[in-house]
PDB file of C-alpha atoms in Angstrom:
ATOM      1  CA  GLN F  18     -27.603 127.753-136.517  1.00 50.00           C
ATOM      2  CA  GLN F  19     -30.806 129.593-137.910  1.00 53.00           C
ATOM      3  CA  CYS F  20     -30.154 128.231-141.391  1.00 55.00           C
ATOM      4  CA  SER F  21     -29.794 124.675-140.169  1.00 59.00           C
ATOM      5  CA  LYS F  22     -33.025 125.139-138.044  1.00 65.00           C
ATOM      6  CA  ILE F  23     -35.006 126.254-141.117  1.00 67.00           C
ATOM      7  CA  GLN F  24     -33.506 123.478-143.289  1.00 70.00           C
ATOM      8  CA  SER F  25     -34.727 120.803-140.672  1.00 74.00           C
ATOM      9  CA  PHE F  26     -38.386 122.543-140.804  1.00 76.00           C
ATOM     10  CA  PHE F  27     -38.341 121.996-144.610  1.00 80.00           C
ATOM     11  CA  PHE F  28     -36.947 118.668-144.579  1.00 81.00           C
ATOM     12  CA  ALA F  29     -39.390 117.325-142.030  1.00 83.00           C
ATOM     13  CA  ASN F  30     -42.409 119.033-143.705  1.00 84.00           C
ATOM     14  CA  SER F  31     -41.531 117.585-147.286  1.00 84.00           C
ATOM     15  CA  LEU F  32     -41.029 114.315-145.777  1.00 86.00           C
ATOM     16  CA  ILE F  33     -44.280 114.220-143.933  1.00 88.00           C
ATOM     17  CA  LYS F  34     -46.060 115.547-146.793  1.00 85.00           C
ATOM     18  CA  ARG F  35     -44.754 112.896-149.032  1.00 84.00           C
ATOM     19  CA  VAL F  36     -46.004 110.257-146.556  1.00 86.00           C
ATOM     20  CA  TRP F  37     -49.332 111.818-146.130  1.00 84.00           C
ATOM     21  CA  ILE F  38     -49.959 111.980-149.978  1.00 82.00           C
ATOM     22  CA  TRP F  39     -48.786 108.293-150.107  1.00 82.00           C
ATOM     23  CA  SER F  40     -51.227 107.282-147.446  1.00 85.00           C
ATOM     24  CA  LYS F  41     -54.158 109.207-149.228  1.00 77.00           C
ATOM     25  CA  ASP F  42     -53.165 107.313-152.404  1.00 76.00           C
ATOM     26  CA  GLN F  43     -53.255 103.966-150.471  1.00 77.00           C
ATOM     27  CA  LEU F  44     -56.739 104.655-149.093  1.00 75.00           C
ATOM     28  CA  GLY F  45     -58.141 105.555-152.500  1.00 67.00           C
ATOM     29  CA  HIS F  46     -58.850 109.283-152.042  1.00 66.00           C
ATOM     30  CA  GLN F  47     -59.873 111.039-155.367  1.00 60.00           C
ATOM     31  CA  LYS F  48     -57.243 112.780-157.142  1.00 58.00           C
ATOM     32  CA  ASP F  49     -57.470 116.308-158.773  1.00 51.00           C
ATOM     33  CA  ILE F  50     -57.784 116.923-162.423  1.00 40.00           C
ATOM     34  CA  VAL F  51     -53.965 116.716-163.064  1.00 39.00           C
ATOM     35  CA  GLY F  52     -53.795 113.281-161.292  1.00 42.00           C
ATOM     36  CA  ARG F  53     -52.499 114.578-157.937  1.00 54.00           C
ATOM     37  CA  HIS F  54     -53.775 114.556-154.292  1.00 56.00           C
ATOM     38  CA  SER F  55     -54.706 117.954-153.249  1.00 72.00           C
ATOM     39  CA  LEU F  56     -54.295 118.767-149.686  1.00 80.00           C
ATOM     40  CA  SER F  57     -56.631 121.009-147.668  1.00 83.00           C
ATOM     41  CA  LEU F  58     -55.142 124.156-145.871  1.00 85.00           C
ATOM     42  CA  SER F  59     -55.964 122.429-142.564  1.00 87.00           C
ATOM     43  CA  GLU F  60     -54.068 119.216-143.731  1.00 89.00           C
ATOM     44  CA  LEU F  61     -50.899 121.565-144.756  1.00 88.00           C
ATOM     45  CA  ALA F  62     -51.033 123.235-141.577  1.00 89.00           C
ATOM     46  CA  MET F  63     -51.163 119.764-139.520  1.00 91.00           C
ATOM     47  CA  ILE F  64     -48.227 118.519-141.582  1.00 90.00           C
ATOM     48  CA  GLY F  65     -46.390 121.797-140.580  1.00 88.00           C
ATOM     49  CA  GLY F  66     -47.122 121.053-136.791  1.00 89.00           C
ATOM     50  CA  LEU F  67     -46.185 117.400-137.099  1.00 89.00           C
ATOM     51  CA  ALA F  68     -42.657 118.533-138.719  1.00 87.00           C
ATOM     52  CA  GLY F  69     -42.185 120.767-135.745  1.00 86.00           C
ATOM     53  CA  VAL F  70     -41.850 117.343-133.596  1.00 89.00           C
ATOM     54  CA  PHE F  71     -39.081 115.813-135.502  1.00 87.00           C
ATOM     55  CA  SER F  72     -37.292 119.246-136.119  1.00 84.00           C
ATOM     56  CA  ALA F  73     -37.304 120.217-132.604  1.00 86.00           C
ATOM     57  CA  THR F  74     -36.128 116.835-131.407  1.00 89.00           C
ATOM     58  CA  ALA F  75     -33.284 117.016-133.947  1.00 86.00           C
ATOM     59  CA  ILE F  76     -32.124 120.611-133.331  1.00 85.00           C
ATOM     60  CA  CYS F  77     -32.598 120.588-129.446  1.00 87.00           C
ATOM     61  CA  PRO F  78     -28.875 119.477-128.551  1.00 90.00           C
ATOM     62  CA  ALA F  79     -27.340 122.180-130.959  1.00 86.00           C
ATOM     63  CA  GLU F  80     -29.841 124.922-129.402  1.00 84.00           C
ATOM     64  CA  THR F  81     -28.826 123.962-125.950  1.00 86.00           C
ATOM     65  CA  ILE F  82     -25.085 124.082-126.821  1.00 88.00           C
ATOM     66  CA  LYS F  83     -25.615 127.395-128.343  1.00 84.00           C
ATOM     67  CA  CYS F  84     -27.423 128.940-125.580  1.00 82.00           C
ATOM     68  CA  ARG F  85     -24.803 127.651-122.961  1.00 83.00           C
ATOM     69  CA  ALA F  86     -22.121 129.119-125.236  1.00 83.00           C
ATOM     70  CA  GLN F  87     -23.676 132.507-125.432  1.00 78.00           C
ATOM     71  CA  ALA F  88     -24.331 132.632-121.740  1.00 77.00           C
ATOM     72  CA  HIS F  89     -20.721 131.731-121.001  1.00 72.00           C
ATOM     73  CA  LEU F  90     -19.401 134.467-123.073  1.00 70.00           C
ATOM     74  CA  SER F  91     -21.826 136.938-121.473  1.00 67.00           C
ATOM     75  CA  VAL F  92     -20.299 136.149-118.126  1.00 66.00           C
ATOM     76  CA  ASN F  93     -16.613 135.628-119.103  1.00 56.00           C
ATOM     77  CA  GLY F  94     -16.192 137.990-122.126  1.00 58.00           C
ATOM     78  CA  ALA F  95     -14.112 136.876-124.966  1.00 58.00           C
ATOM     79  CA  LYS F  96     -13.281 133.369-123.768  1.00 72.00           C
ATOM     80  CA  PRO F  97     -15.428 131.086-125.962  1.00 73.00           C
ATOM     81  CA  LEU F  98     -15.735 127.415-125.134  1.00 78.00           C
ATOM     82  CA  HIS F  99     -15.525 124.868-127.954  1.00 84.00           C
ATOM     83  CA  PRO F 100     -19.198 123.180-128.434  1.00 85.00           C
ATOM     84  CA  ILE F 101     -17.709 119.815-127.996  1.00 89.00           C
ATOM     85  CA  LYS F 102     -16.267 120.900-124.611  1.00 89.00           C
ATOM     86  CA  ILE F 103     -20.019 122.160-123.542  1.00 87.00           C
ATOM     87  CA  ALA F 104     -21.519 119.032-124.850  1.00 89.00           C
ATOM     88  CA  LYS F 105     -19.089 116.781-122.615  1.00 90.00           C
ATOM     89  CA  GLU F 106     -19.637 119.007-119.587  1.00 88.00           C
ATOM     90  CA  LEU F 107     -23.520 118.737-119.980  1.00 88.00           C
ATOM     91  CA  VAL F 108     -23.465 114.827-120.458  1.00 91.00           C
ATOM     92  CA  ARG F 109     -21.073 114.460-117.503  1.00 90.00           C
ATOM     93  CA  ASN F 110     -23.192 116.658-115.269  1.00 89.00           C
ATOM     94  CA  GLU F 111     -26.678 115.974-116.267  1.00 87.00           C
ATOM     95  CA  GLY F 112     -26.512 112.743-118.531  1.00 89.00           C
ATOM     96  CA  LEU F 113     -27.746 112.585-122.269  1.00 87.00           C
ATOM     97  CA  ARG F 114     -31.100 114.298-121.036  1.00 86.00           C
ATOM     98  CA  GLY F 115     -28.652 117.581-120.337  1.00 85.00           C
ATOM     99  CA  LEU F 116     -28.434 118.004-124.304  1.00 88.00           C
ATOM    100  CA  PHE F 117     -32.266 118.058-124.429  1.00 88.00           C
ATOM    101  CA  ARG F 118     -32.631 120.654-121.686  1.00 81.00           C
ATOM    102  CA  GLY F 119     -35.614 122.876-122.657  1.00 78.00           C
ATOM    103  CA  LEU F 120     -37.065 120.387-125.149  1.00 86.00           C
ATOM    104  CA  PRO F 121     -40.795 120.866-123.910  1.00 85.00           C
ATOM    105  CA  ALA F 122     -40.316 124.376-124.273  1.00 80.00           C
ATOM    106  CA  GLN F 123     -38.888 123.595-127.859  1.00 83.00           C
ATOM    107  CA  TYR F 124     -41.842 121.724-128.609  1.00 89.00           C
ATOM    108  CA  ALA F 125     -44.122 124.278-127.339  1.00 84.00           C
ATOM    109  CA  ARG F 126     -42.221 126.749-129.837  1.00 83.00           C
ATOM    110  CA  ASP F 127     -41.655 124.676-132.788  1.00 86.00           C
ATOM    111  CA  ILE F 128     -44.926 122.856-133.075  1.00 90.00           C
ATOM    112  CA  PRO F 129     -47.244 126.021-133.156  1.00 90.00           C
ATOM    113  CA  PHE F 130     -44.317 127.814-135.193  1.00 88.00           C
ATOM    114  CA  ASN F 131     -44.564 125.058-138.136  1.00 89.00           C
ATOM    115  CA  PHE F 132     -48.249 125.044-137.836  1.00 92.00           C
ATOM    116  CA  VAL F 133     -48.706 128.667-138.190  1.00 92.00           C
ATOM    117  CA  PHE F 134     -45.665 129.113-140.489  1.00 91.00           C
ATOM    118  CA  PHE F 135     -46.575 126.864-143.133  1.00 91.00           C
ATOM    119  CA  GLY F 136     -50.519 127.295-142.756  1.00 92.00           C
ATOM    120  CA  SER F 137     -50.055 130.857-143.065  1.00 94.00           C
ATOM    121  CA  TYR F 138     -48.053 130.609-145.967  1.00 94.00           C
ATOM    122  CA  GLU F 139     -50.442 128.264-147.784  1.00 91.00           C
ATOM    123  CA  ALA F 140     -53.297 130.673-146.898  1.00 93.00           C
ATOM    124  CA  THR F 141     -51.601 133.700-148.332  1.00 95.00           C
ATOM    125  CA  CYS F 142     -50.841 131.955-151.493  1.00 93.00           C
ATOM    126  CA  SER F 143     -54.543 130.680-151.809  1.00 92.00           C
ATOM    127  CA  SER F 144     -55.488 134.111-151.344  1.00 93.00           C
ATOM    128  CA  LEU F 145     -53.152 135.462-154.143  1.00 94.00           C
ATOM    129  CA  CYS F 146     -54.372 132.778-156.243  1.00 92.00           C
ATOM    130  CA  ASN F 147     -58.089 133.800-155.854  1.00 92.00           C
ATOM    131  CA  PHE F 148     -57.139 137.391-156.203  1.00 92.00           C
ATOM    132  CA  TYR F 149     -55.290 136.950-159.546  1.00 91.00           C
ATOM    133  CA  GLY F 150     -57.580 134.079-160.747  1.00 92.00           C
ATOM    134  CA  TYR F 151     -54.990 131.400-160.680  1.00 90.00           C
ATOM    135  CA  HIS F 152     -55.922 127.671-160.475  1.00 86.00           C
ATOM    136  CA  SER F 153     -52.664 126.672-158.775  1.00 85.00           C
ATOM    137  CA  LYS F 154     -49.992 128.059-156.352  1.00 88.00           C
ATOM    138  CA  ASP F 155     -47.521 126.873-159.390  1.00 88.00           C
ATOM    139  CA  GLN F 156     -48.813 129.847-161.253  1.00 90.00           C
ATOM    140  CA  LEU F 157     -47.468 132.540-158.675  1.00 93.00           C
ATOM    141  CA  GLY F 158     -44.409 134.539-159.459  1.00 93.00           C
ATOM    142  CA  ALA F 159     -41.307 134.886-157.315  1.00 93.00           C
ATOM    143  CA  GLY F 160     -42.575 138.163-156.162  1.00 94.00           C
ATOM    144  CA  GLU F 161     -45.949 136.640-154.939  1.00 94.00           C
ATOM    145  CA  LEU F 162     -44.162 133.690-153.324  1.00 95.00           C
ATOM    146  CA  LEU F 163     -41.525 136.168-151.375  1.00 95.00           C
ATOM    147  CA  VAL F 164     -44.633 138.057-149.960  1.00 95.00           C
ATOM    148  CA  ALA F 165     -46.209 134.797-149.037  1.00 96.00           C
ATOM    149  CA  GLY F 166     -43.272 133.508-147.255  1.00 94.00           C
ATOM    150  CA  GLY F 167     -42.534 137.051-145.642  1.00 95.00           C
ATOM    151  CA  PHE F 168     -46.006 137.079-144.055  1.00 95.00           C
ATOM    152  CA  ALA F 169     -45.485 133.428-142.918  1.00 94.00           C
ATOM    153  CA  GLY F 170     -42.430 134.269-141.235  1.00 92.00           C
ATOM    154  CA  VAL F 171     -43.703 137.332-139.511  1.00 94.00           C
ATOM    155  CA  ALA F 172     -46.885 135.317-138.335  1.00 94.00           C
ATOM    156  CA  GLY F 173     -44.806 132.309-137.274  1.00 91.00           C
ATOM    157  CA  TRP F 174     -42.441 134.386-134.983  1.00 89.00           C
ATOM    158  CA  THR F 175     -45.314 136.694-133.534  1.00 91.00           C
ATOM    159  CA  PHE F 176     -47.252 133.688-132.494  1.00 89.00           C
ATOM    160  CA  THR F 177     -44.311 131.704-130.790  1.00 88.00           C
ATOM    161  CA  ILE F 178     -41.625 134.308-129.656  1.00 90.00           C
ATOM    162  CA  PRO F 179     -42.751 133.937-125.977  1.00 90.00           C
ATOM    163  CA  MET F 180     -41.856 130.162-126.059  1.00 87.00           C
ATOM    164  CA  ASP F 181     -38.766 131.081-127.844  1.00 85.00           C
ATOM    165  CA  VAL F 182     -37.891 133.416-124.908  1.00 89.00           C
ATOM    166  CA  VAL F 183     -38.685 130.673-122.392  1.00 88.00           C
ATOM    167  CA  LYS F 184     -36.791 128.071-124.331  1.00 83.00           C
ATOM    168  CA  SER F 185     -33.497 130.010-124.558  1.00 83.00           C
ATOM    169  CA  ARG F 186     -33.577 130.751-120.768  1.00 85.00           C
ATOM    170  CA  ALA F 187     -34.335 127.216-119.778  1.00 83.00           C
ATOM    171  CA  GLN F 188     -31.402 125.999-121.849  1.00 79.00           C
ATOM    172  CA  THR F 189     -29.151 128.699-120.482  1.00 79.00           C
ATOM    173  CA  THR F 190     -29.953 128.412-116.818  1.00 80.00           C
ATOM    174  CA  GLY F 191     -30.977 124.748-116.449  1.00 77.00           C
ATOM    175  CA  LEU F 192     -34.376 125.619-114.959  1.00 81.00           C
ATOM    176  CA  CYS F 193     -37.806 123.865-115.959  1.00 82.00           C
ATOM    177  CA  SER F 194     -40.007 125.784-118.348  1.00 82.00           C
ATOM    178  CA  ARG F 195     -42.549 126.707-115.617  1.00 87.00           C
ATOM    179  CA  LYS F 196     -39.959 128.194-113.434  1.00 90.00           C
ATOM    180  CA  VAL F 197     -38.678 130.085-116.262  1.00 90.00           C
ATOM    181  CA  MET F 198     -41.973 131.499-117.212  1.00 91.00           C
ATOM    182  CA  LEU F 199     -42.840 132.775-113.403  1.00 92.00           C
ATOM    183  CA  GLN F 200     -39.178 134.257-113.275  1.00 92.00           C
ATOM    184  CA  ILE F 201     -39.808 136.234-116.530  1.00 92.00           C
ATOM    185  CA  LEU F 202     -43.206 137.305-115.190  1.00 92.00           C
ATOM    186  CA  HIS F 203     -41.595 138.583-111.975  1.00 92.00           C
ATOM    187  CA  GLU F 204     -38.723 140.292-113.636  1.00 92.00           C
ATOM    188  CA  SER F 205     -40.448 141.917-116.792  1.00 90.00           C
ATOM    189  CA  GLY F 206     -44.065 141.390-116.845  1.00 91.00           C
ATOM    190  CA  PHE F 207     -45.815 139.881-119.860  1.00 90.00           C
ATOM    191  CA  LYS F 208     -43.850 142.105-122.102  1.00 91.00           C
ATOM    192  CA  GLY F 209     -40.705 140.085-121.171  1.00 91.00           C
ATOM    193  CA  PHE F 210     -42.061 137.165-123.172  1.00 91.00           C
ATOM    194  CA  PHE F 211     -41.697 139.460-126.435  1.00 91.00           C
ATOM    195  CA  LYS F 212     -38.221 140.253-125.986  1.00 88.00           C
ATOM    196  CA  GLY F 213     -36.574 140.533-129.417  1.00 87.00           C
ATOM    197  CA  TRP F 214     -39.572 140.486-131.300  1.00 90.00           C
ATOM    198  CA  SER F 215     -39.121 143.367-133.451  1.00 90.00           C
ATOM    199  CA  ALA F 216     -35.635 142.174-134.545  1.00 89.00           C
ATOM    200  CA  ALA F 217     -37.159 138.715-135.217  1.00 87.00           C
ATOM    201  CA  VAL F 218     -40.002 140.125-137.440  1.00 89.00           C
ATOM    202  CA  LEU F 219     -37.555 142.613-139.148  1.00 91.00           C
ATOM    203  CA  ARG F 220     -35.502 139.438-140.045  1.00 90.00           C
ATOM    204  CA  ALA F 221     -38.133 137.168-140.763  1.00 88.00           C
ATOM    205  CA  PHE F 222     -39.895 138.625-143.587  1.00 93.00           C
ATOM    206  CA  PRO F 223     -37.153 139.191-146.087  1.00 93.00           C
ATOM    207  CA  ALA F 224     -35.307 135.844-144.850  1.00 90.00           C
ATOM    208  CA  ASN F 225     -38.366 133.623-145.185  1.00 90.00           C
ATOM    209  CA  GLY F 226     -39.608 135.340-148.153  1.00 93.00           C
ATOM    210  CA  ALA F 227     -36.546 134.546-149.961  1.00 92.00           C
ATOM    211  CA  LEU F 228     -36.400 131.082-148.572  1.00 89.00           C
ATOM    212  CA  PHE F 229     -40.025 130.196-149.702  1.00 92.00           C
ATOM    213  CA  ALA F 230     -39.353 131.658-153.097  1.00 92.00           C
ATOM    214  CA  ALA F 231     -36.232 129.775-153.732  1.00 91.00           C
ATOM    215  CA  TYR F 232     -37.797 126.471-152.165  1.00 87.00           C
ATOM    216  CA  GLU F 233     -40.956 126.653-154.753  1.00 89.00           C
ATOM    217  CA  ILE F 234     -38.957 127.597-157.773  1.00 90.00           C
ATOM    218  CA  SER F 235     -36.262 124.809-157.165  1.00 88.00           C
ATOM    219  CA  GLU F 236     -39.036 122.340-156.751  1.00 83.00           C
ATOM    220  CA  ARG F 237     -40.581 123.428-160.067  1.00 84.00           C
ATOM    221  CA  CYS F 238     -37.334 123.156-161.763  1.00 86.00           C
ATOM    222  CA  LEU F 239     -36.725 119.708-160.326  1.00 80.00           C
ATOM    223  CA  GLY F 240     -40.326 118.752-161.130  1.00 68.00           C
ATOM    224  CA  THR F 241     -41.147 117.407-157.793  1.00 57.00           C
TER     225      THR F 241
END
């Protein structure tokens, strides 16, 4: 599930970036010294945020089914329900919109997550290039890319973990995001919004570092 979510982030980001560059080409924007359109840090962050709209919509049904399955196991022990059965029950009881339960919270998580995730990655890469005197991110090695990706993962999850907590509970309980936030505040206070933060951050640094390094090196090998 986590893998498919990250894949959707990268796919949407790559697609929107290509469309963005194409639009700049059509508008006659000036290219850099190697004949490419360079994107500013703010543009790269905005592209990441836009990617969050499409990726959140695409993965919301799967996220809802996952949360319902986990809630079922916590109540009934080792009696897992098949995802298709959960999906059918949701549609029967709530219609198709039942599969998109928690979508507002998903938008509130994934749009800023992508903005911070890709923005902080590019900012770290830019800082590393300035430190080493490089002219392009393409000159960074696997180690530097791993560090930049790791910081991006930590920054993204730190910024958006509260909405992830809200989204998961909304999809599990069927309550609206506002009611869930009030419920969390009442039960656990402000710290309740950061439940699972330490585990998320410990996982995020190596996982996202390796992901970005592999993605960038693959792009270089493919010449894209």
